[in-house]
Amino acid sequence: MSFIPYGRQEIDEDDIAAVIAALKSDWLTTGPKVGEFEKAFAEFTGAKEAVAVSNGTAALHCAMAGAGVGPGDEVIVSTMTFVASANAAVYMGATPVFADVTPDTLTIDPADVARKITPKTKAIVAVDYCGQPCDYDALWALCEKHGLKLISDACHAVCGEYRGKPVGTLADFSTFSLHPVKHFTTGEGGLITTDDPEKAQLMRVFRNHGITSDHRTRAATGGFAYEQVMLGYNYRLTDIQSALGLSQLKKLPQWQERRWAIAKRYREAFADMNAVRPLAEVPHTKHGYHLFVVRIDPEGSRLTRDELFPILRSKHELGINVHYQPVHTQPFYQQTFGTKIGDCPVAEAAWPQILTIPIWGNMTDAQADRVIDALRLETSGRAAA
């Protein structure tokens, strides 16, 4: 391909065959493939339970329900994230409180979290930004001290680790996205892992309109009655999607190895470039590398991030992106919750500099080198040797 996207799915004949088999089966939704997929992902992460849902936002919403978040509560969430991390708290009637980030990794800053805990705080949402696991030791200490639930927004971090423990086992609830630009995909989809079987069952009811049985369980018993025990939502994942997820999951380790190889290639290339500075890797963690984000140093680069962006896209055909505008600066949160510039100064300072460059599971060395050469040329005016 000439145009290099920042991320993309990989679909092969095994994936297509798995989907066709599901289409030919008796169950297109609420069937056996959903449970098979949940079991396989729980085993992959080492968690006791996994709950499959329709997308990553639904996963966050279900995790909020599992954590017991409700009206009047506050949920502390990193501002450097996609809006869904905060929106899920609002869905439950809670107030999101935005915490700043550490300047080296742009993951949530436990010291700022500590400053923002109040008697109303119910949970902390730790966002593993780009795939870098957060400081879970510090966050757990705060949760234990104040009686809070810890939710991991691990949508960037499948295959990551923290002190030898896999992402998916680091919080009360860990959430994942299966969007096509993520590590593996079901088209759209999401997962929540937890070690609490009761909370897993609650989230399965929550994803099914708050009803305790589904069509398949009623068919198995020959009954027709059902009970709605809570206000829930239709967040079900289909058997078709689950079949694709099962097939993709088998290839995830090899795709992750490729992400690590591309990340290493980038880091080595950028080591001698003053204008392009990758975010830090924390030594006792394993980075998931959903995204590779660099800072365009305003002192070292001849172009700003905003000047560089259209040149890389049009001239070099690179699908670079920016992740993310700090959520507390979004109009909805400023108008609805009174957030303002100055609330999270580290994230605000990073926002004009950060740039997401391409990385995915089957990216080639030649494609990575095109990215490196374009950044070198446009930030320094110096072509590759």
XYZ file of C-alpha atoms in Angstrom:
385
model
C 0.000 0.000 0.000
C 1.139 3.564 -0.596
C -0.829 5.171 2.238
C 0.297 3.873 5.646
C -2.513 4.051 8.246
C -1.748 4.528 11.934
C -3.377 1.153 12.640
C -5.307 -1.521 10.793
C -6.874 -4.949 11.168
C -5.480 -8.183 9.736
C -8.049 -10.653 8.388
C -6.984 -14.005 6.926
C -8.715 -17.082 5.533
C -8.993 -18.689 8.980
C -10.935 -15.661 10.218
C -13.237 -15.768 7.209
C -13.829 -19.506 7.661
C -14.665 -19.018 11.343
C -17.234 -16.336 10.534
C -18.786 -18.453 7.770
C -19.085 -21.401 10.179
C -20.892 -19.159 12.670
C -23.222 -17.897 9.952
C -24.105 -21.493 9.082
C -24.745 -22.456 12.704
C -28.039 -22.377 14.578
C -26.972 -19.389 16.684
C -26.058 -15.965 15.361
C -26.303 -14.291 18.785
C -26.632 -15.349 22.466
C -25.223 -18.697 21.393
C -22.298 -20.890 22.482
C -19.528 -18.931 20.740
C -19.939 -16.000 23.134
C -19.169 -18.149 26.154
C -16.286 -19.846 24.323
C -14.795 -16.465 23.526
C -15.159 -15.257 27.108
C -13.467 -18.401 28.442
C -10.611 -18.143 25.944
C -9.905 -14.501 26.749
C -10.056 -15.089 30.502
C -7.479 -17.851 30.082
C -5.344 -15.602 27.857
C -5.184 -12.842 30.483
C -5.159 -15.038 33.559
C -8.376 -13.531 34.887
C -11.085 -15.706 36.419
C -13.892 -14.175 34.348
C -14.322 -12.313 31.064
C -17.552 -10.686 29.874
C -17.986 -9.965 26.164
C -19.927 -6.879 25.074
C -20.681 -4.892 21.941
C -17.842 -2.343 22.124
C -15.184 -0.856 24.368
C -17.472 1.911 25.601
C -20.031 -0.693 26.650
C -17.215 -2.465 28.507
C -16.476 0.714 30.467
C -20.192 1.228 31.193
C -20.540 -2.349 32.440
C -17.435 -1.935 34.618
C -18.979 1.179 36.173
C -22.092 -0.850 36.954
C -19.963 -3.637 38.407
C -18.146 -1.122 40.592
C -21.466 0.192 41.918
C -21.005 3.708 40.563
C -24.186 5.759 40.731
C -25.727 9.232 41.107
C -23.832 11.469 43.505
C -20.578 9.551 43.143
C -17.330 10.922 41.766
C -15.024 8.905 39.521
C -11.427 10.018 39.057
C -10.247 9.462 35.495
C -7.183 10.415 33.495
C -7.743 13.383 31.220
C -5.399 11.909 28.590
C -7.788 9.376 27.106
C -10.674 8.910 24.719
C -13.872 10.556 25.945
C -15.523 7.169 26.616
C -13.431 6.673 29.764
C -15.199 9.656 31.346
C -18.525 9.318 29.546
C -19.115 5.926 31.162
C -19.194 7.565 34.586
C -21.679 10.160 33.336
C -23.910 7.374 31.997
C -24.245 6.159 35.611
C -25.153 9.626 36.895
C -21.721 10.182 38.436
C -19.347 13.129 38.109
C -15.982 12.572 36.423
C -13.050 14.268 38.139
C -10.064 14.631 35.842
C -6.573 13.781 37.047
C -3.403 14.988 35.387
C -0.726 12.724 33.944
C 2.978 12.116 34.426
C 5.087 13.970 31.845
C 7.200 10.988 30.776
C 4.436 8.442 30.034
C 1.229 10.549 30.020
C -0.406 7.904 32.234
C -2.485 8.971 35.231
C -0.492 10.666 37.992
C -1.202 8.994 41.364
C -0.124 12.140 43.228
C -2.775 14.192 41.437
C -5.322 11.422 42.022
C -4.576 11.624 45.757
C -5.183 15.384 45.734
C -8.581 14.939 44.073
C -10.073 12.193 46.261
C -13.104 13.361 48.256
C -15.712 11.591 50.405
C -17.773 11.255 47.200
C -15.087 9.369 45.268
C -16.226 5.861 44.323
C -13.663 4.642 41.798
C -10.477 5.437 39.908
C -10.133 4.770 36.181
C -6.515 3.977 35.292
C -5.936 4.471 31.558
C -3.026 2.455 30.161
C -2.263 5.180 27.648
C -0.773 3.846 24.377
C -0.358 0.463 26.088
C 1.896 1.569 28.955
C 0.540 0.131 32.216
C -0.082 2.716 34.921
C 1.532 2.823 38.361
C -0.790 0.180 39.806
C 1.057 -0.106 43.130
C 0.409 3.560 43.888
C -3.178 3.413 42.656
C -3.972 0.307 44.705
C -2.544 1.976 47.810
C -4.985 4.846 47.309
C -7.899 2.488 46.675
C -7.182 0.473 49.801
C -6.742 3.600 51.922
C -10.016 5.175 50.795
C -12.137 2.084 50.026
C -12.320 2.714 46.273
C -12.785 0.457 43.267
C -10.078 0.384 40.603
C -11.122 0.182 36.949
C -8.424 -0.339 34.345
C -9.118 1.135 30.930
C -6.767 -1.351 29.277
C -8.106 -0.825 25.757
C -4.553 -0.010 24.591
C -2.716 -2.587 26.652
C -3.693 -6.184 25.945
C -0.462 -8.264 26.172
C 1.022 -5.697 28.548
C 2.354 -6.549 32.004
C 3.032 -4.804 35.303
C 5.655 -6.343 37.587
C 5.148 -9.691 35.862
C 1.334 -9.636 36.151
C -0.645 -9.492 32.910
C -2.921 -6.606 32.058
C -6.416 -7.891 32.719
C -5.553 -8.946 36.292
C -4.376 -5.593 37.676
C -7.677 -4.018 38.766
C -11.123 -4.871 40.093
C -12.346 -4.515 36.497
C -10.231 -4.307 33.329
C -11.793 -3.183 30.066
C -10.726 -3.867 26.486
C -11.769 -2.689 23.030
C -11.990 -4.910 19.947
C -12.206 -2.089 17.406
C -10.317 -2.854 14.148
C -7.346 -0.597 15.024
C -6.762 -2.430 18.314
C -4.554 -5.501 18.798
C -7.240 -7.912 17.604
C -10.800 -7.375 16.504
C -14.377 -8.572 16.354
C -15.312 -5.675 14.064
C -16.769 -3.835 17.034
C -16.617 -5.362 20.478
C -15.374 -5.159 24.021
C -14.423 -7.259 27.025
C -14.295 -6.858 30.791
C -12.155 -9.095 32.986
C -12.581 -9.556 36.723
C -11.824 -12.119 39.407
C -15.271 -11.669 40.973
C -17.807 -14.194 39.559
C -20.772 -12.341 41.101
C -19.764 -9.075 39.473
C -19.220 -10.885 36.169
C -22.770 -12.213 36.338
C -24.088 -8.758 37.210
C -22.386 -7.351 34.110
C -23.839 -10.129 31.940
C -27.296 -9.166 33.184
C -26.493 -5.470 32.654
C -25.519 -6.148 28.999
C -28.853 -7.945 28.419
C -31.411 -5.242 29.336
C -31.078 -6.173 33.006
C -32.755 -9.527 32.271
C -31.434 -12.641 34.017
C -31.885 -15.049 31.101
C -31.421 -14.906 27.343
C -33.071 -16.662 24.404
C -30.669 -19.605 24.483
C -31.089 -20.333 28.201
C -34.852 -20.129 27.874
C -34.747 -22.454 24.863
C -32.652 -24.946 26.834
C -35.204 -25.090 29.656
C -38.248 -24.990 27.411
C -39.585 -21.927 29.223
C -40.649 -18.476 28.156
C -40.732 -16.330 31.306
C -37.962 -13.881 32.145
C -37.246 -11.320 34.840
C -35.791 -7.845 34.521
C -34.012 -7.155 37.814
C -32.235 -3.877 36.935
C -32.091 -1.228 34.261
C -29.756 -2.673 31.666
C -28.756 -2.146 28.067
C -28.450 -4.145 24.876
C -24.683 -4.575 24.863
C -24.581 -8.151 23.611
C -21.799 -9.426 21.351
C -22.938 -11.785 18.585
C -21.743 -15.320 17.893
C -20.520 -14.105 14.511
C -18.259 -11.554 16.187
C -17.206 -14.022 18.871
C -16.155 -16.534 16.220
C -13.968 -13.872 14.631
C -12.544 -12.969 18.034
C -11.656 -16.595 18.801
C -9.838 -16.901 15.500
C -8.021 -13.588 15.957
C -7.007 -14.356 19.535
C -4.897 -17.298 18.346
C -2.740 -14.902 16.303
C -2.490 -12.160 18.901
C 0.907 -13.227 20.339
C 2.635 -13.083 16.938
C 1.048 -9.705 16.162
C 2.205 -8.388 19.532
C 5.765 -9.530 18.852
C 5.659 -7.495 15.665
C 4.412 -4.416 17.534
C 7.332 -4.732 19.950
C 9.763 -5.061 17.035
C 8.416 -1.933 15.313
C 8.505 -0.003 18.607
C 12.160 -1.018 19.106
C 12.979 0.115 15.565
C 11.363 3.492 16.192
C 13.130 4.007 19.518
C 16.527 3.217 18.061
C 15.943 5.563 15.108
C 14.661 8.453 17.228
C 17.482 8.198 19.791
C 19.627 10.658 17.799
C 16.774 12.955 16.719
C 16.345 15.975 18.988
C 13.025 16.906 17.415
C 11.203 13.589 17.934
C 10.964 12.206 21.469
C 9.087 8.958 22.197
C 7.209 8.607 25.465
C 9.021 6.647 28.165
C 8.830 2.910 28.780
C 8.669 2.049 32.486
C 11.320 -0.620 33.279
C 9.171 -2.971 35.417
C 6.369 -3.076 32.831
C 5.754 -4.584 29.418
C 4.253 -2.016 27.047
C 1.280 -3.111 24.924
C 1.940 -0.612 22.097
C -1.520 -0.110 20.704
C -0.213 3.356 19.835
C 3.246 4.801 19.356
C 3.142 8.444 20.439
C 6.009 10.887 20.112
C 6.458 14.483 21.193
C 7.495 16.953 18.530
C 9.936 19.085 20.500
C 9.132 22.758 19.817
C 12.776 23.705 20.352
C 14.327 20.888 18.339
C 11.954 20.766 15.367
C 11.793 23.266 12.541
C 8.018 22.604 12.347
C 5.383 22.486 15.077
C 3.125 19.471 15.466
C 0.273 21.297 13.767
C 2.489 22.347 10.851
C 3.930 18.851 10.523
C 0.612 17.001 10.581
C -0.757 17.944 7.099
C 2.669 17.533 5.474
C 3.069 13.988 6.744
C -0.438 13.089 5.605
C -0.449 14.658 2.140
C 3.187 14.644 1.038
C 4.308 11.384 2.686
C 0.958 9.546 2.762
C 1.245 8.668 6.434
C -1.917 8.122 8.443
C -0.602 9.901 11.495
C -3.097 10.905 14.156
C -3.325 12.664 17.522
C -4.408 10.897 20.733
C -5.874 12.772 22.623
C -7.117 16.245 23.330
C -7.385 16.265 27.143
C -10.979 15.399 27.932
C -11.413 18.175 30.500
C -10.905 20.705 27.666
C -13.805 19.309 25.620
C -16.810 21.675 25.379
C -19.250 19.158 26.868
C -17.243 18.789 30.072
C -16.510 22.485 30.363
C -20.170 23.389 29.899
C -21.663 20.542 31.964
C -19.152 20.047 34.780
C -17.253 23.336 34.818
C -13.848 21.935 33.898
C -11.371 24.503 32.637
C -7.925 25.145 31.268
C -5.439 24.877 34.113
C -7.058 21.826 35.733
C -4.433 19.430 34.316
C -1.375 21.453 33.242
C 0.900 18.549 32.312
C -1.626 17.113 29.863
C -2.378 20.577 28.505
C 1.330 21.187 27.829
C 1.686 17.815 26.082
C -1.377 18.213 23.845
C 0.170 20.615 21.251
C 3.228 18.360 20.900
C 1.994 14.774 20.723
C 1.726 12.845 17.467
C 0.645 9.247 16.885
C 2.672 7.436 14.233
C 1.743 4.135 12.518
C 2.101 0.782 14.265
C 0.173 -2.480 13.872
C 0.593 -6.226 14.014
C 1.811 -6.877 10.476
C 3.573 -3.601 9.749
C 6.784 -4.070 7.757
C 10.238 -2.695 8.458
C 10.072 -0.814 5.148
C 6.862 0.934 6.218
C 8.378 1.857 9.578
C 11.444 3.235 7.806
C 9.215 5.443 5.642
C 7.770 6.931 8.810
C 11.209 7.463 10.324
C 12.616 9.068 7.161
C 9.644 11.409 6.800
C 9.921 12.599 10.400
C 13.663 13.105 10.072
C 13.280 15.086 6.864
C 10.427 17.319 7.944
C 11.556 18.063 11.489
C 15.224 18.666 10.734
C 15.353 19.324 6.997
C 17.836 16.464 6.752
C 17.151 13.475 4.504
C 18.045 9.942 5.602
C 21.655 8.991 4.871
